[in-house]
PDB file of C-alpha atoms in Angstrom:
ATOM      1  CA  LEU A   1      -5.234   3.107   3.864  1.00 93.00           C
ATOM      2  CA  PHE A   2      -3.759   1.941   0.552  1.00 95.00           C
ATOM      3  CA  ARG A   3      -2.176   4.656  -1.574  1.00 96.00           C
ATOM      4  CA  GLY A   4      -4.403   7.276   0.040  1.00 96.00           C
ATOM      5  CA  ILE A   5      -7.676   5.365  -0.336  1.00 95.00           C
ATOM      6  CA  SER A   6      -9.417   4.003   2.768  1.00 94.00           C
ATOM      7  CA  GLN A   7      -9.957   0.251   2.584  1.00 92.00           C
ATOM      8  CA  THR A   8     -12.350   0.187   5.544  1.00 92.00           C
ATOM      9  CA  GLY A   9     -14.590   3.231   4.994  1.00 89.00           C
ATOM     10  CA  GLY A  10     -12.743   5.078   7.753  1.00 88.00           C
ATOM     11  CA  ASP A  11     -13.049   2.263  10.316  1.00 91.00           C
ATOM     12  CA  PRO A  12     -10.087   0.664  12.194  1.00 94.00           C
ATOM     13  CA  ALA A  13      -8.141  -2.304  10.819  1.00 95.00           C
ATOM     14  CA  ILE A  14      -6.294  -5.273  12.316  1.00 96.00           C
ATOM     15  CA  GLN A  15      -3.378  -6.414  10.170  1.00 96.00           C
ATOM     16  CA  GLY A  16      -0.588  -8.963  10.230  1.00 97.00           C
ATOM     17  CA  GLY A  17       2.080 -10.395   7.985  1.00 97.00           C
ATOM     18  CA  LEU A  18       4.706 -13.113   7.764  1.00 97.00           C
ATOM     19  CA  ASP A  19       7.931 -12.753   5.763  1.00 97.00           C
ATOM     20  CA  TYR A  20      10.832 -15.042   4.920  1.00 97.00           C
ATOM     21  CA  THR A  21      14.049 -13.536   3.568  1.00 97.00           C
ATOM     22  CA  HIS A  22      16.973 -15.644   2.342  1.00 98.00           C
ATOM     23  CA  SER A  23      20.541 -14.420   2.790  1.00 96.00           C
ATOM     24  CA  SER A  24      20.793 -14.205  -1.015  1.00 96.00           C
ATOM     25  CA  GLY A  25      18.129 -11.460  -1.067  1.00 97.00           C
ATOM     26  CA  PHE A  26      15.151 -13.529  -2.242  1.00 98.00           C
ATOM     27  CA  TYR A  27      12.016 -13.126  -0.135  1.00 98.00           C
ATOM     28  CA  LEU A  28       8.459 -14.436   0.153  1.00 98.00           C
ATOM     29  CA  GLY A  29       5.609 -13.172   2.275  1.00 98.00           C
ATOM     30  CA  THR A  30       1.933 -12.889   2.984  1.00 98.00           C
ATOM     31  CA  TRP A  31      -0.099 -10.103   4.563  1.00 97.00           C
ATOM     32  CA  ALA A  32      -3.716  -9.875   5.679  1.00 96.00           C
ATOM     33  CA  SER A  33      -6.164  -7.202   6.854  1.00 95.00           C
ATOM     34  CA  ASN A  34      -9.854  -6.643   7.345  1.00 93.00           C
ATOM     35  CA  VAL A  35     -11.302  -4.411   4.590  1.00 91.00           C
ATOM     36  CA  GLY A  36     -14.701  -2.940   3.807  1.00 87.00           C
ATOM     37  CA  TRP A  37     -14.490  -1.557   0.279  1.00 84.00           C
ATOM     38  CA  ILE A  38     -14.983  -4.876  -1.547  1.00 82.00           C
ATOM     39  CA  GLU A  39     -18.422  -5.154   0.031  1.00 81.00           C
ATOM     40  CA  ASP A  40     -19.355  -1.472   0.457  1.00 81.00           C
ATOM     41  CA  PHE A  41     -17.912  -0.091  -2.780  1.00 76.00           C
ATOM     42  CA  GLN A  42     -17.942  -3.045  -5.132  1.00 74.00           C
ATOM     43  CA  GLY A  43     -21.014  -4.946  -3.993  1.00 70.00           C
ATOM     44  CA  TYR A  44     -19.600  -8.289  -2.866  1.00 73.00           C
ATOM     45  CA  ASP A  45     -22.018 -10.115  -0.559  1.00 67.00           C
ATOM     46  CA  SER A  46     -19.098 -10.995   1.721  1.00 65.00           C
ATOM     47  CA  GLY A  47     -15.727  -9.347   1.281  1.00 67.00           C
ATOM     48  CA  ASN A  48     -14.249  -8.299   4.585  1.00 84.00           C
ATOM     49  CA  MET A  49     -10.770  -9.831   4.246  1.00 88.00           C
ATOM     50  CA  GLU A  50      -7.746  -8.986   2.098  1.00 92.00           C
ATOM     51  CA  ILE A  51      -4.948 -11.548   1.747  1.00 94.00           C
ATOM     52  CA  ASP A  52      -1.843 -10.666  -0.275  1.00 96.00           C
ATOM     53  CA  LEU A  53       0.909 -12.977  -1.528  1.00 97.00           C
ATOM     54  CA  TYR A  54       4.239 -11.585  -2.730  1.00 98.00           C
ATOM     55  CA  GLY A  55       7.837 -12.434  -3.504  1.00 98.00           C
ATOM     56  CA  GLY A  56      10.923 -10.834  -4.983  1.00 98.00           C
ATOM     57  CA  PHE A  57      14.612 -10.074  -4.782  1.00 98.00           C
ATOM     58  CA  ARG A  58      16.295  -7.124  -3.059  1.00 98.00           C
ATOM     59  CA  GLY A  59      19.715  -6.005  -1.937  1.00 96.00           C
ATOM     60  CA  ASN A  60      22.443  -3.390  -2.162  1.00 95.00           C
ATOM     61  CA  ILE A  61      23.915  -2.232  -5.442  1.00 95.00           C
ATOM     62  CA  GLY A  62      27.581  -3.086  -4.943  1.00 90.00           C
ATOM     63  CA  SER A  63      29.006  -1.539  -1.789  1.00 87.00           C
ATOM     64  CA  SER A  64      27.063   1.719  -2.214  1.00 90.00           C
ATOM     65  CA  ASP A  65      24.129   3.103  -0.236  1.00 94.00           C
ATOM     66  CA  PHE A  66      21.842   2.376  -3.179  1.00 97.00           C
ATOM     67  CA  THR A  67      19.382  -0.505  -2.903  1.00 97.00           C
ATOM     68  CA  PHE A  68      17.029  -2.251  -5.312  1.00 98.00           C
ATOM     69  CA  ASP A  69      13.838  -4.298  -4.952  1.00 98.00           C
ATOM     70  CA  VAL A  70      12.004  -6.172  -7.716  1.00 98.00           C
ATOM     71  CA  GLY A  71       9.081  -8.540  -7.310  1.00 98.00           C
ATOM     72  CA  ALA A  72       5.434  -9.377  -7.771  1.00 98.00           C
ATOM     73  CA  ILE A  73       2.344  -9.282  -5.560  1.00 98.00           C
ATOM     74  CA  HIS A  74      -1.153 -10.695  -5.858  1.00 97.00           C
ATOM     75  CA  TYR A  75      -3.938  -8.908  -3.975  1.00 94.00           C
ATOM     76  CA  TYR A  76      -7.273 -10.318  -2.755  1.00 88.00           C
ATOM     77  CA  PRO A  77      -6.975 -13.959  -3.831  1.00 77.00           C
ATOM     78  CA  GLY A  78     -10.381 -15.599  -3.497  1.00 72.00           C
ATOM     79  CA  ASP A  79     -13.777 -16.144  -5.119  1.00 71.00           C
ATOM     80  CA  LYS A  80     -16.242 -13.497  -6.283  1.00 74.00           C
ATOM     81  CA  PRO A  81     -19.998 -13.428  -6.913  1.00 74.00           C
ATOM     82  CA  ASP A  82     -21.280 -13.808 -10.466  1.00 77.00           C
ATOM     83  CA  GLY A  83     -21.644 -10.582 -12.424  1.00 78.00           C
ATOM     84  CA  VAL A  84     -19.153  -8.592 -10.315  1.00 81.00           C
ATOM     85  CA  THR A  85     -15.762  -7.430 -11.603  1.00 84.00           C
ATOM     86  CA  ASP A  86     -12.968  -9.395  -9.975  1.00 85.00           C
ATOM     87  CA  ALA A  87     -11.061  -7.588  -7.215  1.00 87.00           C
ATOM     88  CA  ASN A  88      -8.080  -9.926  -7.583  1.00 91.00           C
ATOM     89  CA  THR A  89      -5.105  -7.915  -8.847  1.00 95.00           C
ATOM     90  CA  THR A  90      -1.615  -8.899 -10.005  1.00 97.00           C
ATOM     91  CA  GLU A  91       1.187  -6.348  -9.869  1.00 98.00           C
ATOM     92  CA  ILE A  92       4.910  -6.379 -10.664  1.00 98.00           C
ATOM     93  CA  TYR A  93       7.160  -3.726  -9.190  1.00 98.00           C
ATOM     94  CA  GLY A  94      10.644  -2.314  -9.176  1.00 98.00           C
ATOM     95  CA  GLY A  95      12.155   0.087  -6.708  1.00 98.00           C
ATOM     96  CA  LEU A  96      15.377   1.981  -6.034  1.00 98.00           C
ATOM     97  CA  GLY A  97      16.462   3.414  -2.710  1.00 98.00           C
ATOM     98  CA  TRP A  98      19.208   5.644  -1.374  1.00 97.00           C
ATOM     99  CA  LYS A  99      19.626   5.980   2.381  1.00 94.00           C
ATOM    100  CA  TRP A 100      16.350   7.648   3.467  1.00 95.00           C
ATOM    101  CA  PHE A 101      14.678   7.995   0.060  1.00 97.00           C
ATOM    102  CA  GLY A 102      12.997   5.618  -2.352  1.00 98.00           C
ATOM    103  CA  VAL A 103      11.131   5.460  -5.658  1.00 98.00           C
ATOM    104  CA  LYS A 104       8.926   2.543  -6.714  1.00 98.00           C
ATOM    105  CA  TYR A 105       7.079   1.790  -9.944  1.00 98.00           C
ATOM    106  CA  SER A 106       4.210  -0.729  -9.908  1.00 98.00           C
ATOM    107  CA  TYR A 107       2.686  -2.098 -13.121  1.00 98.00           C
ATOM    108  CA  TYR A 108      -0.525  -4.136 -13.356  1.00 97.00           C
ATOM    109  CA  LEU A 109      -0.673  -7.347 -15.386  1.00 97.00           C
ATOM    110  CA  SER A 110      -4.183  -8.482 -14.484  1.00 95.00           C
ATOM    111  CA  ASP A 111      -7.122  -7.435 -16.655  1.00 93.00           C
ATOM    112  CA  GLU A 112      -8.945  -6.297 -13.506  1.00 92.00           C
ATOM    113  CA  VAL A 113      -7.237  -3.812 -11.172  1.00 93.00           C
ATOM    114  CA  PHE A 114      -8.898  -3.499  -7.749  1.00 91.00           C
ATOM    115  CA  GLY A 115     -12.326  -4.031  -9.272  1.00 86.00           C
ATOM    116  CA  PHE A 116     -11.852  -1.952 -12.443  1.00 89.00           C
ATOM    117  CA  ALA A 117     -12.268  -3.944 -15.675  1.00 90.00           C
ATOM    118  CA  ASN A 118      -9.991  -3.733 -18.739  1.00 92.00           C
ATOM    119  CA  ALA A 119      -7.351  -1.984 -16.651  1.00 94.00           C
ATOM    120  CA  ASP A 120      -4.212  -4.024 -17.375  1.00 95.00           C
ATOM    121  CA  GLY A 121      -1.378  -1.586 -18.062  1.00 96.00           C
ATOM    122  CA  SER A 122      -2.363   0.676 -15.175  1.00 97.00           C
ATOM    123  CA  TYR A 123       0.529   1.839 -13.014  1.00 98.00           C
ATOM    124  CA  TYR A 124       1.431   3.533  -9.749  1.00 98.00           C
ATOM    125  CA  LEU A 125       4.548   5.639  -9.190  1.00 98.00           C
ATOM    126  CA  GLY A 126       5.485   6.458  -5.612  1.00 98.00           C
ATOM    127  CA  LEU A 127       8.195   8.498  -3.873  1.00 98.00           C
ATOM    128  CA  THR A 128       8.976   8.014  -0.182  1.00 98.00           C
ATOM    129  CA  GLY A 129      11.242   9.565   2.422  1.00 98.00           C
ATOM    130  CA  SER A 130      12.056   8.268   5.894  1.00 97.00           C
ATOM    131  CA  LEU A 131      14.407  10.262   8.120  1.00 97.00           C
ATOM    132  CA  PRO A 132      15.540   9.046  11.574  1.00 96.00           C
ATOM    133  CA  VAL A 133      15.956  11.862  14.077  1.00 97.00           C
ATOM    134  CA  GLY A 134      19.373  11.033  15.496  1.00 94.00           C
ATOM    135  CA  GLU A 135      19.237   8.256  18.104  1.00 93.00           C
ATOM    136  CA  THR A 136      15.907   9.384  19.562  1.00 96.00           C
ATOM    137  CA  GLY A 137      13.900   6.503  18.077  1.00 95.00           C
ATOM    138  CA  LEU A 138      11.700   8.990  16.199  1.00 97.00           C
ATOM    139  CA  THR A 139      11.418   8.656  12.417  1.00 98.00           C
ATOM    140  CA  LEU A 140       9.769  11.268  10.214  1.00 98.00           C
ATOM    141  CA  GLY A 141       8.273  10.222   6.888  1.00 98.00           C
ATOM    142  CA  ALA A 142       6.655  11.641   3.765  1.00 98.00           C
ATOM    143  CA  SER A 143       5.302  10.198   0.528  1.00 98.00           C
ATOM    144  CA  TRP A 144       3.770  11.175  -2.797  1.00 98.00           C
ATOM    145  CA  GLY A 145       2.250   8.937  -5.448  1.00 98.00           C
ATOM    146  CA  THR A 146       0.214   8.981  -8.626  1.00 98.00           C
ATOM    147  CA  PHE A 147      -2.170   6.207  -9.735  1.00 97.00           C
ATOM    148  CA  THR A 148      -2.992   6.006 -13.455  1.00 97.00           C
ATOM    149  CA  PHE A 149      -5.752   3.604 -14.552  1.00 95.00           C
ATOM    150  CA  GLU A 150      -5.732   2.288 -18.108  1.00 94.00           C
ATOM    151  CA  ASN A 151      -9.069   2.947 -19.886  1.00 89.00           C
ATOM    152  CA  ASN A 152     -10.456   4.496 -16.684  1.00 81.00           C
ATOM    153  CA  ASP A 153      -9.046   8.031 -16.684  1.00 82.00           C
ATOM    154  CA  ASN A 154     -11.606   9.553 -14.304  1.00 85.00           C
ATOM    155  CA  GLN A 155     -10.348   7.236 -11.560  1.00 91.00           C
ATOM    156  CA  ASP A 156      -6.796   8.658 -11.736  1.00 96.00           C
ATOM    157  CA  TYR A 157      -5.560  10.487  -8.652  1.00 97.00           C
ATOM    158  CA  GLU A 158      -2.532  11.573  -6.634  1.00 98.00           C
ATOM    159  CA  ASP A 159      -1.950  10.950  -2.935  1.00 98.00           C
ATOM    160  CA  TRP A 160       0.499  12.316  -0.371  1.00 98.00           C
ATOM    161  CA  SER A 161       1.248  11.863   3.315  1.00 98.00           C
ATOM    162  CA  VAL A 162       3.434  12.943   6.243  1.00 98.00           C
ATOM    163  CA  SER A 163       4.084  10.735   9.253  1.00 98.00           C
ATOM    164  CA  ALA A 164       5.983  10.256  12.491  1.00 98.00           C
ATOM    165  CA  ALA A 165       6.804   6.924  14.143  1.00 98.00           C
ATOM    166  CA  TYR A 166       8.488   6.154  17.467  1.00 98.00           C
ATOM    167  CA  ASP A 167      10.426   3.027  18.410  1.00 97.00           C
ATOM    168  CA  MET A 168       9.136   2.081  21.862  1.00 96.00           C
ATOM    169  CA  GLY A 169      12.204  -0.113  22.368  1.00 94.00           C
ATOM    170  CA  LYS A 170      14.050   3.079  23.247  1.00 94.00           C
ATOM    171  CA  LEU A 171      12.065   3.186  26.493  1.00 94.00           C
ATOM    172  CA  SER A 172      12.379  -0.408  27.689  1.00 92.00           C
ATOM    173  CA  ASN A 173      13.415  -3.903  26.599  1.00 92.00           C
ATOM    174  CA  VAL A 174       9.844  -4.959  27.370  1.00 92.00           C
ATOM    175  CA  THR A 175       8.598  -2.841  24.455  1.00 94.00           C
ATOM    176  CA  SER A 176      11.323  -3.908  22.028  1.00 94.00           C
ATOM    177  CA  GLY A 177       9.900  -4.253  18.514  1.00 94.00           C
ATOM    178  CA  VAL A 178       6.873  -2.065  19.275  1.00 97.00           C
ATOM    179  CA  THR A 179       6.313   1.028  17.115  1.00 97.00           C
ATOM    180  CA  VAL A 180       3.645   3.689  17.493  1.00 98.00           C
ATOM    181  CA  GLY A 181       2.919   6.256  14.821  1.00 98.00           C
ATOM    182  CA  VAL A 182       0.649   8.869  13.345  1.00 98.00           C
ATOM    183  CA  LYS A 183       0.114   9.770   9.675  1.00 98.00           C
ATOM    184  CA  TYR A 184      -1.803  12.424   7.771  1.00 98.00           C
ATOM    185  CA  THR A 185      -2.922  11.383   4.264  1.00 98.00           C
ATOM    186  CA  ASP A 186      -4.780  13.231   1.524  1.00 98.00           C
ATOM    187  CA  THR A 187      -5.628  12.785  -2.168  1.00 98.00           C
ATOM    188  CA  ASN A 188      -7.099  14.657  -5.110  1.00 97.00           C
ATOM    189  CA  ALA A 189      -9.356  11.693  -5.952  1.00 96.00           C
ATOM    190  CA  GLU A 190     -12.739  12.513  -7.468  1.00 94.00           C
ATOM    191  CA  GLU A 191     -15.225  12.504  -4.598  1.00 93.00           C
ATOM    192  CA  GLY A 192     -18.220  11.423  -6.656  1.00 87.00           C
ATOM    193  CA  PHE A 193     -16.443   8.360  -7.974  1.00 89.00           C
ATOM    194  CA  TRP A 194     -14.519   7.280  -4.859  1.00 92.00           C
ATOM    195  CA  THR A 195     -17.554   7.384  -2.534  1.00 91.00           C
ATOM    196  CA  ASP A 196     -18.873   4.023  -1.333  1.00 87.00           C
ATOM    197  CA  ALA A 197     -22.458   2.835  -0.920  1.00 84.00           C
ATOM    198  CA  ASN A 198     -22.523   4.197   2.654  1.00 86.00           C
ATOM    199  CA  GLY A 199     -21.692   7.730   1.459  1.00 89.00           C
ATOM    200  CA  GLU A 200     -18.117   7.536   2.758  1.00 90.00           C
ATOM    201  CA  PHE A 201     -15.550   9.364   0.592  1.00 93.00           C
ATOM    202  CA  LEU A 202     -12.666   6.893   0.531  1.00 93.00           C
ATOM    203  CA  GLY A 203     -10.076   9.442  -0.622  1.00 95.00           C
ATOM    204  CA  ASP A 204     -10.771  12.050   2.048  1.00 96.00           C
ATOM    205  CA  ASP A 205      -7.947  13.549   4.128  1.00 96.00           C
ATOM    206  CA  THR A 206      -7.338  11.275   7.082  1.00 96.00           C
ATOM    207  CA  PHE A 207      -5.342  11.083  10.305  1.00 96.00           C
ATOM    208  CA  THR A 208      -4.290   7.522  11.143  1.00 96.00           C
ATOM    209  CA  VAL A 209      -2.816   6.306  14.436  1.00 97.00           C
ATOM    210  CA  TRP A 210      -1.234   2.864  14.636  1.00 96.00           C
ATOM    211  CA  ILE A 211       0.687   0.513  16.890  1.00 97.00           C
ATOM    212  CA  SER A 212       2.662  -2.448  15.560  1.00 97.00           C
ATOM    213  CA  LYS A 213       4.802  -5.256  16.945  1.00 96.00           C
ATOM    214  CA  ALA A 214       7.603  -6.988  15.053  1.00 94.00           C
ATOM    215  CA  LEU A 215       8.327 -10.561  16.159  1.00 88.00           C
TER     216      LEU A 215
END
């Protein structure tokens, strides 16, 4: 799921990423996942992989509990068939955080935004909350966001979610770095527009279960 929209038509995904963070606060990273929407929704002959490249600068604001994060990310680098709107998307972002809460504003520089043409100037505003439950290893989360597409108003939508994640390292050193979680996500996206060629509504309410391992 990306901002409430299924990237795989409701099917499972395998994902992985690699990050480098300097002590100064500068960071670089890459992230990859299987996806289905580029082929099923947009009509690519072969488009089952997303690869993202990103970098930025983050840190604390003085000695306070406030944090900041500014950077840029490029989604779906790669070739496309002739006559199909490019899925490659370039985004800059800025975020502020305080303890368990955060707000992030993402602005799109590329002419194409996730396959929508003439959409530079589109933006996404998201609010997040993440609350650890004492020392139990359980973290509760919630989010809300709104996606506004330039020159494509009928694609606009809001999304929201609630989640719970558990740090398996609390049980054993063998499972250190392993997290399991569950999330419920929903949107008010227009069903007729956000339905792929297989009849799958990509913005439907969804329960997601995941397991991850940090190395």
